[in-house]
Short mmCIF file of C-alpha atoms and ligand atoms in Angstrom, two decimals:
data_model
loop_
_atom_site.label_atom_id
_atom_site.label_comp_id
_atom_site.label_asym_id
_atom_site.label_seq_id
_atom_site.Cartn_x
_atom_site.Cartn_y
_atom_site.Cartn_z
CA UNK A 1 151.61 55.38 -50.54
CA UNK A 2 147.97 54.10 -50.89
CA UNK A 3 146.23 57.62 -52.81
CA UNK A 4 143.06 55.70 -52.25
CA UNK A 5 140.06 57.78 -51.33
CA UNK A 6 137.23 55.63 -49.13
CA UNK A 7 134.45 54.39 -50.76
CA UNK A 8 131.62 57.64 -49.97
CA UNK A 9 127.69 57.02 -49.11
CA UNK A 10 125.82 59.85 -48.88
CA UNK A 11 121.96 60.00 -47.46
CA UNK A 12 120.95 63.52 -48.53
CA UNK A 13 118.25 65.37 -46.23
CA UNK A 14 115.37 65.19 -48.68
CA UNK A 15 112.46 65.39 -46.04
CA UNK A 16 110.13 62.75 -45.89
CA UNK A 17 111.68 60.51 -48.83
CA UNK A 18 114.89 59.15 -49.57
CA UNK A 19 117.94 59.60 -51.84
CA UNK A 20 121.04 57.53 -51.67
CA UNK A 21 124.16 58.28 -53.65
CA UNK A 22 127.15 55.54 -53.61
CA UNK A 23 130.22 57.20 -54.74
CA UNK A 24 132.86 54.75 -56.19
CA UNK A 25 136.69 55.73 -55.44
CA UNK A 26 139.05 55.41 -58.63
CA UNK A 27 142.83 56.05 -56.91
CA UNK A 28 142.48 60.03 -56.35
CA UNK A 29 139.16 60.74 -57.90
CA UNK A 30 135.80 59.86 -57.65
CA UNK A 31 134.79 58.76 -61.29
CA UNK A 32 131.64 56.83 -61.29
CA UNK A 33 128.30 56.70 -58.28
CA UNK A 34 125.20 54.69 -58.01
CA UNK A 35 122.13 56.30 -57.02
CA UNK A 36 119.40 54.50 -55.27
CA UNK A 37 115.85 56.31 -55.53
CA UNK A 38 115.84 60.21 -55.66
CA UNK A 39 113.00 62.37 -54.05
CA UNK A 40 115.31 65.69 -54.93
CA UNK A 41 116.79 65.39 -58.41
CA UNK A 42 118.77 68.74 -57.67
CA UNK A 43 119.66 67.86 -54.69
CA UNK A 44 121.51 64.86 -56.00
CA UNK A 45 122.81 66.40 -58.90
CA UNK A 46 124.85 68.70 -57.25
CA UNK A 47 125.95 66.20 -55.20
CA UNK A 48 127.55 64.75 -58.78
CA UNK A 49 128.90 67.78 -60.20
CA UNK A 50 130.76 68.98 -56.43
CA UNK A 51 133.05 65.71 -57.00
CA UNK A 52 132.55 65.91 -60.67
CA UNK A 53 131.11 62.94 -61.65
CA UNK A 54 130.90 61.94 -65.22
CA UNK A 55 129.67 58.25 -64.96
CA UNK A 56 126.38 56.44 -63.19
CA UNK A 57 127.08 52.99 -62.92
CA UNK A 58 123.69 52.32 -61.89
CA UNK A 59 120.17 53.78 -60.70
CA UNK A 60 117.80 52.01 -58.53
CA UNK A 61 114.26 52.99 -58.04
CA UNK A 62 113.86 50.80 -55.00
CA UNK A 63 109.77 51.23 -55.07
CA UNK A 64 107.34 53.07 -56.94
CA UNK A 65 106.42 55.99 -54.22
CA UNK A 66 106.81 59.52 -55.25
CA UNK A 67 109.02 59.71 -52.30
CA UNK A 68 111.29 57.30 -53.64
CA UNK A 69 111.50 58.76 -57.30
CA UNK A 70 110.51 62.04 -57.79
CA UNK A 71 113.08 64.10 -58.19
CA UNK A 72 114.54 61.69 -61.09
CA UNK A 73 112.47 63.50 -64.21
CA UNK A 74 114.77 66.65 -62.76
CA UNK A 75 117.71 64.30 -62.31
CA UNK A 76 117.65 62.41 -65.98
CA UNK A 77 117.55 66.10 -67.57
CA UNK A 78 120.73 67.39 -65.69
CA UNK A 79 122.75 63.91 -66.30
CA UNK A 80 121.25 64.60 -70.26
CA UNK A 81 122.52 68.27 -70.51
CA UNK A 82 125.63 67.55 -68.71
CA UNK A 83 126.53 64.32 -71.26
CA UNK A 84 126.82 62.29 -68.04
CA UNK A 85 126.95 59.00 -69.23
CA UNK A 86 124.38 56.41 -67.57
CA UNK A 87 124.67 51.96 -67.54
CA UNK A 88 121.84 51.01 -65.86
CA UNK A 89 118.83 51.03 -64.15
CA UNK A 90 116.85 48.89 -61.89
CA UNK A 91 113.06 48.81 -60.80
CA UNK A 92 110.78 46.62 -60.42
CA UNK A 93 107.47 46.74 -62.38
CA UNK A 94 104.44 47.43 -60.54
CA UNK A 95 102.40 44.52 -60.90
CA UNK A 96 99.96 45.49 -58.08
CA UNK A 97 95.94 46.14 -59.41
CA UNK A 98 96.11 49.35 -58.05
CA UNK A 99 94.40 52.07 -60.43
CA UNK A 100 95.02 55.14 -58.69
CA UNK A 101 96.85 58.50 -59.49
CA UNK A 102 100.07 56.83 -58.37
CA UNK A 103 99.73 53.99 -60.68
CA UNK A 104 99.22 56.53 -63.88
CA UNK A 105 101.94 58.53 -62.32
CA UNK A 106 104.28 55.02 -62.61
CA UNK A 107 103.05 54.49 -66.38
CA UNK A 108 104.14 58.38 -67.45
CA UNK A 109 107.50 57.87 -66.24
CA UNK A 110 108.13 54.46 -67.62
CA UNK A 111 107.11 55.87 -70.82
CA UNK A 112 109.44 58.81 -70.51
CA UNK A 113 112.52 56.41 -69.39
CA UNK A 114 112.15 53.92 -71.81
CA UNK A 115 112.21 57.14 -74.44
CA UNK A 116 115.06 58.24 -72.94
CA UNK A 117 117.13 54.52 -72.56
CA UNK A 118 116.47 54.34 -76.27
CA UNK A 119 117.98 57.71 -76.73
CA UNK A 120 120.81 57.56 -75.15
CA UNK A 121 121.75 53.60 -74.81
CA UNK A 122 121.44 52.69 -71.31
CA UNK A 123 120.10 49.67 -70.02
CA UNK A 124 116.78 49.28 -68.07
CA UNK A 125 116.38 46.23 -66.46
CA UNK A 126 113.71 44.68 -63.64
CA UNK A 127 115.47 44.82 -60.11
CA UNK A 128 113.35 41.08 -59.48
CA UNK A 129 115.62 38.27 -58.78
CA UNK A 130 114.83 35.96 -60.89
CA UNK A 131 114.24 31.71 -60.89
CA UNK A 132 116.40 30.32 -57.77
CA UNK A 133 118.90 32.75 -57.76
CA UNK A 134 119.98 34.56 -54.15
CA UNK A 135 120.72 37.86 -55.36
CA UNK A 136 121.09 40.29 -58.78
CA UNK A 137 124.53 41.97 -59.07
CA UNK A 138 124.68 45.85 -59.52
CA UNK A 139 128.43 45.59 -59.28
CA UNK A 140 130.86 43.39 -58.16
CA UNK A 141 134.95 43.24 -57.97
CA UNK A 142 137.50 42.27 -55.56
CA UNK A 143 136.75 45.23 -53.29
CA UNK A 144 132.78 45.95 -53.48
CA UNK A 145 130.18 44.28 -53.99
CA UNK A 146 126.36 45.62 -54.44
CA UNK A 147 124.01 43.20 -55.30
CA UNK A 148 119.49 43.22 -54.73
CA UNK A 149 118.36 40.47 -52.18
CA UNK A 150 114.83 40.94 -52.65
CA UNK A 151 112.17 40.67 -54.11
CA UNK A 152 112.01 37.01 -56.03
CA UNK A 153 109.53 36.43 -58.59
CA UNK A 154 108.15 34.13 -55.72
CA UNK A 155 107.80 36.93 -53.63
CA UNK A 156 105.43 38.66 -55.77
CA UNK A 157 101.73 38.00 -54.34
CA UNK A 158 98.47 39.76 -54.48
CA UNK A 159 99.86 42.40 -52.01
CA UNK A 160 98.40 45.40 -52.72
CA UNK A 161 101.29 47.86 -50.91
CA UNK A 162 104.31 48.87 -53.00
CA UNK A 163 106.54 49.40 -49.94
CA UNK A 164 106.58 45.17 -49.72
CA UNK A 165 108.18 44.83 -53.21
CA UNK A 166 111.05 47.05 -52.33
CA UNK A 167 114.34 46.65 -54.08
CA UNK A 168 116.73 45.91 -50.67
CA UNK A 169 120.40 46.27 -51.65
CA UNK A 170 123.43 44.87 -49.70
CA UNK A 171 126.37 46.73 -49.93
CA UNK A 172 129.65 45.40 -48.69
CA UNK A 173 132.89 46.91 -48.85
CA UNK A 174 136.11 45.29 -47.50
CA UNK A 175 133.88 43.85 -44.69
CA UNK A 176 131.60 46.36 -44.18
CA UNK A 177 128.02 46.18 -44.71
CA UNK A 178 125.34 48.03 -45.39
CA UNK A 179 121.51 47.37 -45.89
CA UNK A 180 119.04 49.59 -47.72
CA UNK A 181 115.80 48.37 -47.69
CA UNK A 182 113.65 51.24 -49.21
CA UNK A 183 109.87 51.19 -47.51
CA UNK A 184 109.75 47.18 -46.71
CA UNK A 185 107.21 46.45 -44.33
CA UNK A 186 106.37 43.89 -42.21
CA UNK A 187 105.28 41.29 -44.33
CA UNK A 188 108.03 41.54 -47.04
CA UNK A 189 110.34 41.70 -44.06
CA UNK A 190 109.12 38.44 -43.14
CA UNK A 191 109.38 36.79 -46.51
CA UNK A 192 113.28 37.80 -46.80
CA UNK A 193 114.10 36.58 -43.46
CA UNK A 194 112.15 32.67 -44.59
CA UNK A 195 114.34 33.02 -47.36
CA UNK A 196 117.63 33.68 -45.73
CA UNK A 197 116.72 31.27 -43.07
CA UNK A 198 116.26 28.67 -45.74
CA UNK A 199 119.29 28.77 -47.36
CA UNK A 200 121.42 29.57 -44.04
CA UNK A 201 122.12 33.10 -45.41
CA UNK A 202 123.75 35.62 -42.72
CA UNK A 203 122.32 39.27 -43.08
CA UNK A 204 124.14 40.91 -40.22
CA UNK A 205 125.20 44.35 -41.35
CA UNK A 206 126.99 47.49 -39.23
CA UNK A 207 124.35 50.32 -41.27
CA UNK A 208 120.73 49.71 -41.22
CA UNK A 209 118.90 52.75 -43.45
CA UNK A 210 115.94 52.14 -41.29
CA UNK A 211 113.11 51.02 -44.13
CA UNK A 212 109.90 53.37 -44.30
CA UNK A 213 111.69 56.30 -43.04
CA UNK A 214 111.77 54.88 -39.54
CA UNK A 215 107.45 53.40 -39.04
CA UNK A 216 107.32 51.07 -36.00
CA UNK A 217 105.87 47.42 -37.04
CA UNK A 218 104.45 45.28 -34.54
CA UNK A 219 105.19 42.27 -33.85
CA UNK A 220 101.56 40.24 -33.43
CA UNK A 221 100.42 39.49 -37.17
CA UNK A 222 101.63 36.12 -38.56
CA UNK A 223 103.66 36.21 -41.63
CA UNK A 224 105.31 39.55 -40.70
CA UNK A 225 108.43 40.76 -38.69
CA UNK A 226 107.74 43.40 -36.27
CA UNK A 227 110.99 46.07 -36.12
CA UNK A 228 111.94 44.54 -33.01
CA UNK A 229 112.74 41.31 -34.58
CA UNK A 230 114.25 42.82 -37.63
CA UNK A 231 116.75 44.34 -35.66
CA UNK A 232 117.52 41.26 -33.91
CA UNK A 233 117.66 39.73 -37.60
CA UNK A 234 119.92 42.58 -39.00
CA UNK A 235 121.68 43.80 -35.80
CA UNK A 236 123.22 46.84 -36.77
CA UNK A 237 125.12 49.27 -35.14
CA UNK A 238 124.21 52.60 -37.01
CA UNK A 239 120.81 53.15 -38.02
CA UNK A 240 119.78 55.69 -40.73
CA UNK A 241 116.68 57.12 -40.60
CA UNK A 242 115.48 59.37 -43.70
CA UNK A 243 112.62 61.43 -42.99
CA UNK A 244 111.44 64.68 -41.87
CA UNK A 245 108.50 66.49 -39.85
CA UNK A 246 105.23 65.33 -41.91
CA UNK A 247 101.87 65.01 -40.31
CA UNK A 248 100.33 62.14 -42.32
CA UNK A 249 102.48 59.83 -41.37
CA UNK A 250 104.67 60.49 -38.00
CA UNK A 251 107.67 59.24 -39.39
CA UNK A 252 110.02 58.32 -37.51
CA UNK A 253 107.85 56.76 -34.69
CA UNK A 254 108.60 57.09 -31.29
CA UNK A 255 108.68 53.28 -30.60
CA UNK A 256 111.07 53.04 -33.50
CA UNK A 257 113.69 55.60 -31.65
CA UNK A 258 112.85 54.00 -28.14
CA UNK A 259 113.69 50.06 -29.47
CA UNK A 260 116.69 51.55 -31.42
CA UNK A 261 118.45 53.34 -27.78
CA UNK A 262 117.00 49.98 -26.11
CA UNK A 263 119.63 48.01 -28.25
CA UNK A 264 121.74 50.92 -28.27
CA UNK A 265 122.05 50.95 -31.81
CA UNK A 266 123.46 54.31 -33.23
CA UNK A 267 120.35 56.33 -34.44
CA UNK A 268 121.44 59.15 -37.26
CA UNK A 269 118.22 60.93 -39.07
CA UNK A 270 118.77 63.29 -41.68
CA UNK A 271 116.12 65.85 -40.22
CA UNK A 272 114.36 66.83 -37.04
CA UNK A 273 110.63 66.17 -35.73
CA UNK A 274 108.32 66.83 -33.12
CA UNK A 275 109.51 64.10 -31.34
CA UNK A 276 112.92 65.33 -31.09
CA UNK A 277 112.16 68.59 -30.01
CA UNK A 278 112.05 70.23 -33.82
CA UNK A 279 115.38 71.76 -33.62
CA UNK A 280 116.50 72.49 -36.84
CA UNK A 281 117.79 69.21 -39.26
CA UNK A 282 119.83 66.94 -36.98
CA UNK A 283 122.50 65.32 -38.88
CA UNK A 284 121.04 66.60 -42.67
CA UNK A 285 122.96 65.25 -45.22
CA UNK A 286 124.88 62.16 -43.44
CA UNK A 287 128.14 61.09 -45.43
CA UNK A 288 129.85 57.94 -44.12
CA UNK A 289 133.03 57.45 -45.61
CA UNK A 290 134.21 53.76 -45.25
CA UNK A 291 137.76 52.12 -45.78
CA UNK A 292 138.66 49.38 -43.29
CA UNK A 293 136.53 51.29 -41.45
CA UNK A 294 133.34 53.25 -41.05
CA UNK A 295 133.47 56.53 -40.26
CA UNK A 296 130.52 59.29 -40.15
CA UNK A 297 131.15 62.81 -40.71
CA UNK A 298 131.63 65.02 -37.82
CA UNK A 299 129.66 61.84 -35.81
CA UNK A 300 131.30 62.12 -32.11
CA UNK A 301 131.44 65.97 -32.25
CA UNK A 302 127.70 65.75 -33.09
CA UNK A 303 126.12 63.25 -31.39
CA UNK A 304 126.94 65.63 -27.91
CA UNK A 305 125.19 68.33 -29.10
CA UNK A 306 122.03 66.32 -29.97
CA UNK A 307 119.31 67.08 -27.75
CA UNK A 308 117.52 64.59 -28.95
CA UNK A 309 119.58 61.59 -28.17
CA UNK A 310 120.06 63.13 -24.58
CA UNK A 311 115.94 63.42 -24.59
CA UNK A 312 114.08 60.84 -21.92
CA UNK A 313 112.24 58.79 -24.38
CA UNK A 314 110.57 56.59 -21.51
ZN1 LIG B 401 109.00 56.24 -48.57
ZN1 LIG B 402 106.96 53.71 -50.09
#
């Protein structure tokens, strides 16, 4: 009898932000997880200590945005106390000119996790792909394989805005795929889609983690892909959408939700907004448990008693 347990993603319902957790299946026991970026470091950790997790394969900090990394000052002292034992980590340096309280921000917490890699012998490395190469493995074996697809050193411009040098991460998983893109916009969007164009790269997955916590990008400027087309680029079924009620930015826009039920595309967000009637969280923490198959948590049951999705958005 196959014991196997399915390979377990995990969005938790962080608010506005993200944080991913991968857990990795070992016969009857989840053993090891990959985290990719962390806005609630105790949010997360409990996450590792319900299924008892004693080993981090890897950490990604997909993009320098408190939103994005956060909670892992919180995070690195729980794995530390609890002699979890960490490989790796991924980011990529922030090579923008910005000089702003974000940027000093960045520097204190390099400085703090290259203390702490030193300490306690894990690797830090830069999630840019470098020379010619397609992708950067996080992890790869006969059944999974999680590797970064962008940024290239190539990539790397005078762009002022973070969200474009995103880590994105393909995940696939005996056929299944999934995309995490962290914040990319429009323009980075653009450059990944040359690239896999150029070297007749497919990037068709069935979960889209909508990037930027669900922003609509239109489709006018040159150089950029609108959300529209990179939907028709990715074509997913499910999309994931990370976010929460927060008036600076209106995340998820409306035009977003509308051009997702358009292509009816599966639309799961991890907390409620004004737009969808601010009902309480809608799916909060979403855990997708995959095998030869996806399946979401409690998903059918669910999805009828969503106002939301029942909601005329026209
Ligand atoms: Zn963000
Ligand atoms: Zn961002």
């Amino acid at each position: 009898m196959d014991k196997k347990l399915p390979l377990k993603i995990i969005f938790l319902n962080v608010g506005h932000g993200d944080g991913i957790i991968i857990l990795l299946p070992d016969e009857d026991k989840y053993k090891s997880a990959i985290i990719v970026d962390c806005y609630d470091g105790r949010k997360a950790y409990k996450i590792l200590e319900n299924y008892n997790i004693k080993n981090i394969e890897a950490m990604i900090i997909t993009h320098f945005h408190l939103d994005h990394y956060r909670g892992f000052d919180i995070l690195f002292e729980k794995i530390k106390k609890n002699r979890i034992k960490m490989k790796n980590i991924y980011y990529m340096p922030d090579k923008t000119f910005r000089e702003n309280d974000e940027k000093k921000k960045y520097k204190m917490f390099l400085n703090k996790l290259y203390i702490l890699g030193i300490n306690n012998d894990f690797v830090i490395n830069s999630s840019c792909i470098d020379g010619k190469n397609e992708s950067k493995s996080i992890i790869k074996n006969e059944e999974i394989e999680i590797k970064i697809i962008y940024p290239r050193l190539i990539d790397i411009t005078s762009e002022c805005n973070v969200n474009n040098y995103s880590a994105v991460l393909q995940l696939i998983y005996k056929n299944n795929k999934i995309l995490l893109p962290g914040d990319l916009e429009a323009k980075g969007w653009f450059k990944l889609y040359e690239f896999t164009k150029e070297n007749k790269l497919t990037l068709t997955v069935d979960i889209l983690k909508m990037p930027h916590h669900g922003a609509f990008y239109e489709e006018n400027e040159e150089k950029t892909l609108g959300t529209n087309e990179i939907l028709q680029f990715i074509k997913p079924n499910y999309a994931i959408i990370s976010s929460a009620q927060n008036k600076k930015y209106n995340h998820p826009d409306i035009k977003t939700i509308k051009k997702l039920l358009d292509k009816k595309i599966k639309i799961l967000c991890t907390n409620s907004t004004d737009i969808c009637g601010k009902e309480g969280p809608c799916f909060d923490d979403i855990v997708i448990d995959i095998e030869n198959s996806i399946n979401i948590e409690k998903y059918d049951k669910k999805i009828k008693t969503l106002r939301c999705l029942q909601k005329d958005f026209k």
